[in-house]
Coordinates of C-alpha atoms in Angstrom, one line a residue:
Chain E
M1 CA 82.2 83.9 87.5
N2 CA 85.9 83.2 87.0
F3 CA 86.5 79.5 87.5
E4 CA 90.3 80.1 87.9
D5 CA 89.5 81.7 91.3
Y6 CA 88.0 78.5 92.6
R7 CA 90.6 76.0 93.9
G8 CA 90.6 73.1 96.2
I9 CA 88.4 70.2 97.3
W10 CA 86.5 70.8 100.6
V11 CA 84.7 68.4 102.9
F12 CA 82.1 69.6 105.4
I13 CA 83.0 67.9 108.6
E14 CA 80.1 66.6 110.7
I15 CA 80.6 66.0 114.4
K16 CA 78.5 63.3 115.9
D17 CA 78.5 61.9 119.5
G18 CA 81.7 63.7 120.3
K19 CA 83.7 62.5 117.3
V20 CA 84.1 63.1 113.6
A21 CA 81.3 61.3 111.8
P22 CA 82.6 58.3 109.8
V23 CA 81.2 59.7 106.6
S24 CA 83.3 62.8 106.9
L25 CA 86.5 60.7 107.2
E26 CA 85.3 58.7 104.2
L27 CA 84.8 61.9 102.2
L28 CA 88.3 63.1 103.2
G29 CA 89.6 59.9 101.6
A30 CA 87.5 60.5 98.4
G31 CA 88.4 64.2 98.5
R32 CA 92.1 63.4 98.7
E33 CA 92.0 61.5 95.4
L34 CA 90.1 64.3 93.7
A35 CA 92.6 66.9 95.1
D36 CA 95.6 64.9 94.0
K37 CA 94.2 64.5 90.5
R38 CA 93.7 68.3 90.3
K39 CA 97.0 68.9 92.0
S40 CA 95.2 71.1 94.5
Q41 CA 94.6 71.1 98.3
L42 CA 92.1 69.2 100.4
A43 CA 90.4 71.1 103.2
G44 CA 88.0 70.3 106.0
L45 CA 85.3 72.8 107.0
L46 CA 84.6 72.3 110.7
I47 CA 81.8 74.0 112.5
G48 CA 80.8 73.6 116.1
D49 CA 81.3 74.6 119.7
G50 CA 84.6 73.4 121.1
V51 CA 85.6 71.5 118.0
E52 CA 89.2 72.5 117.5
E53 CA 90.3 69.3 119.2
Y54 CA 89.2 67.4 116.0
V55 CA 91.6 69.3 113.7
Q56 CA 94.5 66.9 114.2
T57 CA 92.3 63.9 113.3
L58 CA 91.4 65.6 110.0
Y59 CA 95.0 66.2 109.1
E60 CA 95.7 62.5 109.8
Y61 CA 92.9 61.5 107.5
G62 CA 94.2 63.6 104.6
A63 CA 93.2 67.3 105.1
D64 CA 95.8 69.9 104.2
T65 CA 93.9 72.7 105.7
V66 CA 91.0 73.0 108.2
Y67 CA 88.8 76.0 108.3
V68 CA 87.3 76.2 111.8
Y69 CA 84.2 78.0 113.1
D70 CA 84.3 77.5 116.8
D71 CA 81.5 79.3 118.7
P72 CA 78.7 78.6 121.2
L73 CA 76.4 79.7 118.4
F74 CA 77.2 76.4 116.7
N75 CA 76.5 74.3 119.8
H76 CA 73.6 72.6 117.9
Y77 CA 73.2 72.1 114.2
R78 CA 70.8 74.7 112.9
T79 CA 70.4 75.4 109.2
E80 CA 70.6 79.2 109.5
S81 CA 73.8 79.4 111.6
F82 CA 75.6 76.6 109.8
M83 CA 74.7 77.7 106.3
R84 CA 75.9 81.2 107.1
A85 CA 79.3 79.9 108.0
V86 CA 79.5 77.6 105.0
F87 CA 78.3 80.4 102.7
D88 CA 80.8 83.0 104.1
C89 CA 83.6 80.5 103.9
C90 CA 82.8 79.7 100.2
E91 CA 82.6 83.3 99.3
K92 CA 85.9 84.1 101.0
H93 CA 88.1 81.1 100.0
K94 CA 86.3 79.8 96.9
P95 CA 86.6 76.1 96.8
E96 CA 86.2 74.3 93.5
V97 CA 84.3 71.4 95.1
L98 CA 82.4 71.0 98.4
L99 CA 81.3 67.6 99.6
Y100 CA 78.8 66.8 102.4
G101 CA 77.8 63.5 103.9
A102 CA 74.3 62.6 102.8
T103 CA 73.0 62.6 106.4
A104 CA 69.9 64.4 107.6
N105 CA 72.0 67.5 108.6
G106 CA 74.4 67.3 105.6
K107 CA 71.5 67.2 103.1
D108 CA 69.7 70.0 104.9
L109 CA 72.7 72.2 105.0
A110 CA 73.8 71.6 101.4
S111 CA 70.4 72.3 100.0
A112 CA 70.3 75.7 101.8
V113 CA 73.8 76.7 100.8
A114 CA 73.3 75.7 97.2
T115 CA 70.2 77.9 97.0
D116 CA 72.0 81.0 98.4
L117 CA 75.2 80.7 96.5
P118 CA 73.6 79.7 94.1
T119 CA 75.1 76.6 92.6
G120 CA 74.3 73.0 91.5
L121 CA 74.0 70.3 94.1
T122 CA 73.9 66.6 93.4
A123 CA 72.2 64.4 96.0
D124 CA 73.2 61.0 97.4
T125 CA 76.3 60.6 95.2
T126 CA 77.8 57.1 95.2
I127 CA 80.6 57.5 92.6
L128 CA 82.9 60.6 92.4
D129 CA 85.5 61.6 89.8
I130 CA 86.9 64.8 88.5
E131 CA 88.2 65.9 85.1
E132 CA 91.9 66.5 85.6
D133 CA 92.2 69.4 83.2
T134 CA 88.9 71.2 83.7
G135 CA 88.1 70.4 87.3
L136 CA 84.6 69.3 86.3
L137 CA 83.2 67.1 89.0
L138 CA 81.5 63.9 87.8
A139 CA 79.0 63.0 90.5
S140 CA 77.1 59.8 89.8
R141 CA 74.1 58.6 91.8
P142 CA 71.3 56.1 91.6
A143 CA 68.1 57.6 90.3
F144 CA 64.5 56.5 90.0
G145 CA 64.6 54.4 93.0
G146 CA 67.9 52.8 92.0
N147 CA 66.7 51.7 88.6
I148 CA 69.3 53.7 86.8
M149 CA 72.6 55.5 87.5
A150 CA 73.0 59.1 86.4
T151 CA 76.1 61.3 86.1
I152 CA 75.4 64.8 87.1
L153 CA 77.5 67.8 86.1
C154 CA 77.5 71.4 87.1
K155 CA 79.2 73.3 84.3
K156 CA 78.2 76.9 84.9
Y157 CA 78.7 77.5 88.6
R158 CA 81.3 77.1 91.3
P159 CA 81.7 75.5 93.8
Q160 CA 80.4 72.2 92.6
M161 CA 78.5 70.6 95.4
A162 CA 77.4 67.0 96.2
T163 CA 76.1 65.1 99.1
V164 CA 77.7 61.6 99.3
R165 CA 76.2 58.5 100.8
P166 CA 77.8 57.2 103.9
K167 CA 79.8 54.0 103.5
V168 CA 80.4 54.1 99.8
M169 CA 83.7 56.0 99.9
K170 CA 86.8 54.7 101.7
A171 CA 88.6 56.6 104.5
L172 CA 92.4 56.7 104.3
T173 CA 94.5 54.9 106.8
P174 CA 95.3 57.7 109.2
Q175 CA 98.9 58.9 109.2
E176 CA 99.8 59.7 112.7
G177 CA 101.5 63.0 113.2
R178 CA 100.5 64.3 109.8
S179 CA 99.9 68.1 110.1
G180 CA 98.3 70.9 108.1
E181 CA 97.2 74.4 108.3
L182 CA 94.5 75.7 110.7
V183 CA 92.5 78.7 109.6
R184 CA 90.2 80.1 112.3
E185 CA 87.1 81.9 111.0
T186 CA 84.2 83.8 112.6
V187 CA 80.7 84.8 111.5
D188 CA 79.0 88.1 112.1
L189 CA 76.0 86.5 113.7
K190 CA 74.3 86.7 117.1
E191 CA 72.0 84.2 118.8
D192 CA 69.1 86.6 118.3
D193 CA 69.6 86.5 114.6
I194 CA 68.9 82.8 114.5
R195 CA 65.2 82.2 114.3
T196 CA 65.0 78.6 115.2
K197 CA 65.8 77.3 118.7
V198 CA 66.6 73.8 119.8
L199 CA 64.6 73.3 122.9
E200 CA 65.7 69.7 123.6
I201 CA 67.6 66.8 122.1
V202 CA 66.2 63.4 122.9
R203 CA 68.4 60.4 122.4
E204 CA 66.3 57.3 121.7
T205 CA 66.9 54.9 124.6
T206 CA 66.2 51.8 122.6
K207 CA 69.4 51.6 120.8
K208 CA 69.1 51.9 117.1
S209 CA 69.6 48.7 115.2
S210 CA 73.2 47.8 115.2
I211 CA 73.3 46.6 111.6
D212 CA 75.0 49.9 110.8
E213 CA 78.2 48.8 112.5
A214 CA 77.9 45.0 112.4
D215 CA 80.7 42.9 110.9
I216 CA 78.3 40.2 109.9
I217 CA 74.7 40.6 108.8
V218 CA 72.2 37.9 108.2
A219 CA 69.4 39.4 106.1
G220 CA 66.1 37.7 105.3
G221 CA 63.5 38.3 102.6
K222 CA 60.0 37.2 101.5
G223 CA 61.4 33.7 100.8
L224 CA 61.2 32.9 104.5
G225 CA 57.5 32.7 104.0
S226 CA 56.2 34.0 107.3
K227 CA 57.2 35.8 110.4
A228 CA 57.6 32.4 112.0
G229 CA 59.8 31.3 109.1
F230 CA 61.9 34.5 109.7
E231 CA 62.8 33.0 113.1
L232 CA 65.4 31.0 111.3
I233 CA 67.2 34.2 110.4
H234 CA 67.3 35.3 114.1
Q235 CA 68.5 31.8 115.1
F236 CA 71.3 31.7 112.6
A237 CA 72.3 35.3 113.4
Q238 CA 72.5 34.4 117.0
V239 CA 74.7 31.4 116.4
I240 CA 77.2 33.3 114.4
G241 CA 77.0 36.6 116.3
A242 CA 75.5 38.6 113.5
A243 CA 73.0 41.4 113.2
V244 CA 69.7 40.8 111.5
G245 CA 68.6 42.7 108.4
G246 CA 65.8 42.5 105.9
S247 CA 64.4 43.6 102.6
R248 CA 61.7 46.1 102.2
D249 CA 59.1 43.4 101.7
V250 CA 59.6 41.9 105.1
V251 CA 59.6 45.3 106.8
E252 CA 56.3 46.1 105.1
A253 CA 55.0 42.7 106.2
G254 CA 55.9 43.7 109.8
W255 CA 58.3 40.8 110.4
I256 CA 61.1 43.1 111.4
P257 CA 61.3 46.8 112.3
H258 CA 62.1 49.5 109.8
Q259 CA 65.5 50.3 111.3
N260 CA 66.6 46.8 110.2
Q261 CA 65.8 47.5 106.5
V262 CA 68.7 47.3 104.1
G263 CA 68.4 49.1 100.8
Q264 CA 67.5 52.3 98.9
T265 CA 64.9 53.4 101.4
G266 CA 66.6 51.8 104.4
L267 CA 70.2 51.6 105.4
T268 CA 73.4 51.2 103.3
V269 CA 75.5 48.6 105.0
T270 CA 79.1 47.3 104.4
P271 CA 79.6 44.4 106.7
K272 CA 82.5 42.0 106.2
I273 CA 80.0 39.2 105.6
Y274 CA 76.5 39.6 104.3
F275 CA 74.1 36.6 104.1
A276 CA 71.1 37.3 101.9
I277 CA 68.6 34.5 102.6
G278 CA 65.3 34.3 100.7
I279 CA 66.0 37.7 99.2
S280 CA 65.4 37.9 95.4
G281 CA 67.7 40.9 95.0
A282 CA 65.6 43.8 93.7
I283 CA 67.9 46.7 92.7
Q284 CA 66.6 48.7 95.7
H285 CA 68.1 46.1 98.0
I286 CA 71.3 45.6 96.0
V287 CA 72.3 49.3 96.3
G288 CA 72.2 49.0 100.0
M289 CA 74.5 46.0 100.4
Q290 CA 76.6 45.6 97.3
N291 CA 79.7 47.0 99.0
S292 CA 79.8 44.2 101.6
G293 CA 83.0 42.3 101.8
L294 CA 81.7 38.8 101.2
I295 CA 78.1 38.3 100.0
I296 CA 76.5 34.9 100.3
A297 CA 73.1 34.3 98.8
I298 CA 70.7 31.5 99.5
N299 CA 67.6 31.3 97.4
K300 CA 65.5 28.6 95.8
D301 CA 65.1 30.4 92.5
P302 CA 68.2 29.9 90.5
D303 CA 67.4 32.9 88.4
A304 CA 67.0 35.3 91.3
P305 CA 69.1 38.4 90.6
I306 CA 70.7 38.1 94.0
F307 CA 73.0 35.5 92.5
Q308 CA 74.4 38.1 90.2
T309 CA 75.6 40.2 93.1
C310 CA 76.8 37.5 95.5
H311 CA 80.2 36.0 95.8
Y312 CA 78.9 32.5 96.7
G313 CA 75.4 31.2 96.3
I314 CA 73.4 28.2 97.3
V315 CA 70.3 27.4 95.3
G316 CA 68.0 25.8 97.8
D317 CA 65.1 26.2 100.1
A318 CA 66.1 28.4 103.1
H319 CA 63.9 26.2 105.3
E320 CA 66.2 23.3 104.6
V321 CA 69.5 25.0 104.1
V322 CA 69.5 27.4 107.1
P323 CA 68.9 24.7 109.8
L324 CA 71.9 22.8 108.3
L325 CA 74.0 26.0 108.4
I326 CA 73.0 26.5 112.0
K327 CA 74.1 23.0 112.9
A328 CA 77.3 23.3 111.0
F329 CA 78.3 26.6 112.5
E330 CA 77.3 25.5 116.0
K331 CA 79.7 22.6 115.7
A332 CA 82.5 24.5 114.0
L333 CA 82.3 27.4 116.5
D334 CA 81.8 25.0 119.3
R335 CA 78.8 26.9 120.3
R336 CA 75.4 25.9 121.7
V337 CA 72.6 28.4 121.5
S338 CA 69.3 27.7 123.1
H339 CA 66.5 28.2 120.6
V340 CA 63.7 29.7 122.4
Chain N
M1 CA 43.0 81.8 109.7
L2 CA 45.9 79.3 109.4
H3 CA 46.8 78.9 105.8
I4 CA 48.9 75.8 105.0
V5 CA 50.3 75.2 101.6
A6 CA 51.5 71.7 100.7
C7 CA 53.9 71.5 97.8
I8 CA 53.4 68.2 95.9
K9 CA 54.5 66.4 92.8
Q10 CA 53.2 63.8 90.5
V11 CA 55.8 61.0 90.0
P12 CA 56.2 57.7 88.1
D13 CA 55.8 54.8 90.5
T14 CA 59.4 53.8 90.7
K15 CA 58.5 50.5 92.4
I16 CA 56.9 49.4 89.1
I17 CA 59.0 51.2 86.5
K18 CA 60.6 48.9 84.0
M19 CA 63.9 49.2 82.2
N20 CA 64.3 48.5 78.5
P21 CA 67.2 46.0 78.6
K22 CA 68.2 46.9 75.1
T23 CA 68.5 50.6 75.4
N24 CA 69.1 50.9 79.1
T25 CA 66.4 53.5 79.3
M26 CA 63.4 53.7 81.5
D27 CA 60.1 52.7 80.0
R28 CA 58.1 55.5 81.6
A29 CA 54.9 54.3 80.1
S30 CA 55.3 51.2 82.2
A31 CA 54.9 53.1 85.4
P32 CA 51.7 54.6 86.5
A33 CA 51.8 58.3 87.6
I34 CA 51.0 58.7 91.3
L35 CA 51.1 61.4 94.0
N36 CA 54.6 61.2 95.4
P37 CA 54.1 59.1 98.6
Y38 CA 56.0 61.4 100.9
D39 CA 53.8 64.3 99.7
A40 CA 50.6 62.4 100.6
H41 CA 51.9 62.5 104.2
A42 CA 52.6 66.3 103.8
V43 CA 49.0 66.9 102.7
E44 CA 47.6 64.6 105.4
E45 CA 49.5 66.5 108.0
A46 CA 48.2 69.8 106.7
V47 CA 44.7 68.4 106.8
R48 CA 45.2 67.2 110.4
L49 CA 46.5 70.6 111.4
K50 CA 43.5 72.2 109.9
K51 CA 41.2 69.9 111.9
R52 CA 43.1 70.8 115.0
Y53 CA 43.4 74.6 114.6
G54 CA 41.0 75.5 111.8
G55 CA 42.2 77.1 108.6
L56 CA 42.7 76.4 104.9
V57 CA 44.8 73.8 103.1
S58 CA 46.1 74.6 99.6
V59 CA 48.3 72.4 97.5
L60 CA 50.7 73.6 94.8
T61 CA 52.4 71.6 92.1
M62 CA 54.5 72.2 89.0
G63 CA 54.0 69.8 86.2
P64 CA 52.5 69.0 82.8
P65 CA 48.6 69.1 82.5
P66 CA 48.1 65.4 83.6
A67 CA 49.5 66.4 87.0
V68 CA 46.1 67.7 87.8
K69 CA 45.4 64.1 88.8
A70 CA 47.8 64.5 91.7
I71 CA 46.0 67.6 92.9
K72 CA 42.7 65.8 92.8
K73 CA 44.3 63.1 95.0
C74 CA 45.2 65.8 97.5
I75 CA 41.6 67.1 97.4
E76 CA 40.5 63.5 98.3
I77 CA 42.9 63.6 101.2
G78 CA 41.2 66.8 102.3
A79 CA 42.9 69.8 100.8
D80 CA 40.7 72.8 100.0
E81 CA 42.4 74.4 97.1
G82 CA 44.8 73.3 94.3
Y83 CA 47.2 75.5 92.3
M84 CA 49.3 74.3 89.5
I85 CA 52.0 76.0 87.5
S86 CA 52.3 74.5 84.1
D87 CA 54.3 75.8 81.1
R88 CA 56.9 74.5 78.7
A89 CA 59.3 77.0 80.1
F90 CA 59.5 75.0 83.4
A91 CA 60.5 71.8 81.6
G92 CA 63.8 70.3 82.5
A93 CA 64.1 72.2 85.8
D94 CA 66.5 70.8 88.4
T95 CA 66.0 71.4 92.1
L96 CA 67.3 75.0 92.0
A97 CA 65.0 76.0 89.1
T98 CA 62.1 74.1 90.6
S99 CA 62.4 75.9 93.9
Y100 CA 62.5 79.2 92.1
A101 CA 59.4 78.6 90.1
L102 CA 57.5 77.2 93.1
T103 CA 58.6 80.2 95.1
K104 CA 57.1 82.6 92.5
A105 CA 53.8 80.7 92.7
L106 CA 53.8 80.8 96.5
E107 CA 54.3 84.5 96.4
K108 CA 51.3 84.8 94.2
I109 CA 49.2 82.5 96.4
S110 CA 50.2 84.5 99.5
K111 CA 48.6 87.5 97.9
I112 CA 45.3 85.6 97.7
H113 CA 45.7 84.2 101.3
P114 CA 48.8 85.0 103.3
I115 CA 50.7 81.7 104.0
D116 CA 51.5 80.6 107.6
L117 CA 53.1 77.3 106.9
I118 CA 54.5 75.3 103.9
I119 CA 54.7 71.6 104.1
C120 CA 56.6 69.3 101.7
G121 CA 57.3 65.6 101.6
K122 CA 60.8 64.6 102.6
M123 CA 61.7 64.0 99.0
T124 CA 60.3 62.7 95.7
I125 CA 60.7 59.1 94.8
D126 CA 61.8 60.0 91.2
G127 CA 64.4 62.7 92.1
D128 CA 65.3 61.4 95.5
T129 CA 67.0 64.6 96.4
G130 CA 65.0 66.4 99.2
Q131 CA 66.4 69.7 98.0
V132 CA 63.4 71.6 96.8
G133 CA 61.8 72.2 100.2
P134 CA 64.9 73.8 101.8
G135 CA 65.4 75.7 98.5
I136 CA 61.9 77.3 98.7
A137 CA 62.5 78.2 102.4
R138 CA 65.8 80.0 101.6
R139 CA 64.2 81.8 98.7
L140 CA 61.3 83.0 100.9
D141 CA 63.7 83.6 103.8
I142 CA 61.8 81.5 106.2
P143 CA 63.3 78.7 108.4
P144 CA 63.5 75.3 106.7
L145 CA 62.8 72.4 109.0
T146 CA 63.6 69.0 107.5
S147 CA 63.2 65.4 108.8
V148 CA 60.1 66.5 110.7
K149 CA 58.4 63.5 112.4
K150 CA 55.9 65.3 114.6
V151 CA 54.2 68.6 114.9
V152 CA 53.8 69.3 118.6
E153 CA 52.1 72.7 118.5
V154 CA 51.2 75.5 116.1
N155 CA 50.5 78.8 117.8
E156 CA 49.0 81.1 115.2
K157 CA 48.5 84.0 117.6
E158 CA 52.0 84.1 118.9
R159 CA 53.3 83.1 115.5
Y160 CA 55.5 80.1 116.4
M161 CA 55.4 76.3 116.1
V162 CA 57.2 73.4 117.8
I163 CA 58.2 70.2 116.0
H164 CA 60.2 67.1 116.4
R165 CA 63.0 66.7 114.0
K166 CA 64.3 63.2 113.4
L167 CA 68.0 62.5 114.1
E168 CA 70.0 59.4 113.3
D169 CA 69.7 58.4 117.0
G170 CA 66.7 60.2 118.4
Y171 CA 65.1 63.6 117.7
E172 CA 65.3 67.2 118.6
V173 CA 62.6 69.5 119.7
I174 CA 62.7 72.7 117.7
K175 CA 60.8 76.0 118.0
S176 CA 60.5 78.1 114.9
P177 CA 58.6 81.3 114.1
L178 CA 55.8 81.2 111.6
P179 CA 55.9 81.1 108.6
C180 CA 58.3 78.3 108.2
L181 CA 58.7 75.3 105.9
L182 CA 58.5 71.6 107.0
A183 CA 59.8 68.6 105.1
V184 CA 58.1 65.7 106.7
E185 CA 59.0 62.0 107.2
K186 CA 56.6 59.2 106.4
E187 CA 56.3 58.3 110.0
I188 CA 54.6 61.7 110.8
N189 CA 51.2 60.2 110.1
K190 CA 49.2 57.5 108.3
V191 CA 47.2 58.5 105.3
P192 CA 43.7 56.9 105.7
Y193 CA 41.3 56.0 103.0
S194 CA 39.6 59.1 101.6
P195 CA 36.1 59.8 102.7
L196 CA 33.4 59.6 100.0
P197 CA 32.5 63.3 100.0
N198 CA 36.1 64.3 99.4
M199 CA 36.3 61.9 96.5
M200 CA 33.2 63.4 95.0
K201 CA 34.6 66.9 95.5
A202 CA 37.9 65.8 93.9
A203 CA 36.1 64.3 90.8
R204 CA 34.6 67.7 90.1
Y205 CA 37.5 69.8 91.2
K206 CA 39.3 72.1 88.8
P207 CA 42.6 73.6 90.1
I208 CA 43.8 77.1 89.4
I209 CA 46.4 76.8 86.6
W210 CA 49.0 79.5 86.0
A211 CA 51.5 79.7 83.1
V212 CA 54.8 81.7 83.4
A213 CA 53.0 84.8 82.1
D214 CA 50.7 84.7 85.1
L215 CA 53.5 84.9 87.6
E216 CA 54.9 88.3 88.6
D217 CA 58.5 89.6 88.6
I218 CA 59.7 86.4 87.1
D219 CA 63.2 86.0 85.7
R220 CA 62.8 83.6 82.8
T221 CA 66.5 82.8 82.8
Q222 CA 66.1 81.1 86.1
L223 CA 63.5 78.6 84.8
G224 CA 63.6 75.2 83.4
L225 CA 66.6 73.7 81.8
K226 CA 68.2 77.2 81.2
G227 CA 67.9 78.0 84.9
S228 CA 69.3 74.6 86.1
P229 CA 73.0 74.5 87.1
T230 CA 73.0 70.7 87.2
I231 CA 72.7 68.7 84.0
V232 CA 72.5 65.0 83.6
S233 CA 75.3 64.1 81.3
K234 CA 74.9 60.3 81.2
V235 CA 72.4 57.7 82.3
W236 CA 73.3 54.1 82.5
A237 CA 72.0 50.9 84.0
P238 CA 73.7 50.1 87.3
P239 CA 76.8 48.0 86.5
K240 CA 75.8 44.4 86.2
P241 CA 77.6 42.4 88.8
Q242 CA 79.6 39.5 87.5
G243 CA 77.7 36.9 89.4
G244 CA 79.1 34.6 92.1
T245 CA 80.1 31.0 92.3
I246 CA 77.1 28.8 92.8
L247 CA 78.0 25.9 95.0
D248 CA 77.0 22.4 94.0
G249 CA 76.4 19.0 95.6
T250 CA 73.8 18.0 98.2
N251 CA 72.6 20.5 100.7
D252 CA 75.0 19.1 103.2
Q253 CA 77.9 19.4 100.9
Q254 CA 77.0 22.9 99.9
V255 CA 76.7 23.9 103.5
Q256 CA 80.1 22.4 104.3
Q257 CA 81.7 24.3 101.4
L258 CA 80.1 27.5 102.6
L259 CA 81.4 26.8 106.1
D260 CA 84.9 26.5 104.9
I261 CA 84.7 29.8 102.9
V262 CA 83.2 31.7 105.7
L263 CA 85.4 30.4 108.4
E264 CA 88.4 31.7 106.6
K265 CA 87.3 34.9 108.3
K266 CA 87.3 33.2 111.7
E267 CA 88.4 36.3 113.5
L268 CA 85.0 37.8 112.9
F269 CA 83.3 35.0 114.9
Q270 CA 84.0 35.8 118.5

C-alpha cells in the first residue's frame, strides 16, 4: 500500500428528513481543518436518490469536491448498496481520511466498509487531529463507559476511518456562493443484487424528545428524591421554556422516559444553557453535556463532581432553591404559569 | 432446525470500574467481569425465537479462560451450547481482528450445525464500538442488520426474516434472506430471571474450547495485535474541567445572582 496515493479528507454525507444531517455539516467543518493542515482537499461523499440538490450546500459548508451517487437504488439506506458505493469510491479516488457521523446508519456503513477495504475504524470519536507531515489521523474517544479517553491510530492502512459523535464538532459558517467540483459516479449494481428490502418506514408519531434541539435544558437527577420531586424540574422548565432532561439514574427509576436521558448511553446535547439540578455529575453524564454553552449546577453536596464542570454553581437543596428560581424567573420574564 | 448463534463477550462492569487517580489507569480488578448487557438481550432473543420456532441456540465467545463464566450465564438464560475460542494469539485484537477470529469459529460451528441466524448485542460496554457484528456479516457475506428492536417473523422454510430496525425518529421494516446477522438494541426484550433447571445445567456446563490450531484455513497474521489496524497510542483521564464559580450568600441572593447571569441571554427566553 503506497500511502502517497491517498490524498484528501472525505466526509460521508448523510441525508435526513430532506436535508443534510447536521452531523455531516459539523464533519465538513472538522474536515476542513484537517484538510487545511494537510494542504489537501476536502470532499463530501453523497449517496442517495435525487440528492444532487444538496451539493451546493456542501460547497458552502467547506467541501471542495462532492462525489455523488444518485440512483433510485439508494432511495433507502441499505448497508449493501451504500457500502458498495463507498467502497468503490475509496478504491477509485483513494482518500487519506474518511469520516462518518456516529449515527445508526453511519456506524453501520463504516463498520461494513472497514471490513471490506480492510482498514482501521475508530468509533464515536470526539476529538480529531492530524499529523501535518505524516497525515496520521489522531482520533480520540471516550472508552470504558467514558472513564478514560483513548487516542486511536491506524498506521498500516489507508484510508483512515472514524465515526464522529454528533454535536462535538463545529460546522463552519456557510459561505454563500462558494463553489466546488461535482464528480458524478455510478455503481455496477442492480436492485436484484441487493438482498435486503425495506418494506416500510414508520415515523414515530409521538415526536421524539426535543432536547436534541433545545436552546435551554433543565436536567434533573437523583437529588430530586422522587418522581414527585422531579415535578419541580418540569415546572421550572415550563417557566423558562426549556426542555427536560435527566441522568441515567432517573431514567432507570422511571421518572422520565429514556429519550430524555443525557449522557454516554443517552443523548449528547449542546444547548446554550444547561441546568443540572440534583445531578452529581458522573462522567457518563458529563460527556453528554459538557459542550453546552452555559452550565449551571445546583446540588446540595459541595463536593459533587458536577461543580467541576459547571460555569456557575449553587450549593443548596434543590427543593428550596428551585422554587425560588421559579418565582424569580416568573417575575423577571413577567410570566405566570399554572402549576397543575 | 433453526440454528441461532449468539456472539457474546465477557466485559468489566464499566459502571463500577474505578480509576487510579495517581496513574490515570483503570483498576480493572475493581470491576467485576460480567456478560456484556447488550449480549444478554441477544441471547434472550435467540432463546425466544427457539421457543417460537424450535431449534438450537449456541453461543460463541472469544476470550481468556475465565470468560467461560459468561458462557455459563448464557446457558442460564437458555442457550443450549457454548463455544469459546481462547488463545494468546487472539490477544490485543481490535474489531477487525476480532471479527476475523469469530468468523473462523463460526465457519467451524456451521460444519457441526449449519447456521441460520447470528445475533449480537448492539455493542460491548467496554469497547463501545458496535463494529464486530457488521464485520462478521461482511466476512461471511451475509446481510448485517443493526439497531434491531423487534423480530417480526422468521421463515425457515422460505429462508427469510422480517425485523424492525430502529431509526432516530421511528423504525424501518426490513426483509432479509437467511442467514443474516442481527445486532440488537436493549429494548428488543427483557431478560427475566433464569429458571432453576437452567442454572443447574449452567453450573455443570463445560463449553467446547478451541485454540487457533483447532481452526481451519486461518491466517495468523490477521489475528490479535498483529492483525489489528488500529492501535491505542495514548490513554488519559478525561480533561479535568476547571470548575465553575460557586455563588454565595443566602439562597435568595444566590438565585438573584443566577438570574442576572442567565438573563444576559435574554433572547433565549421567548
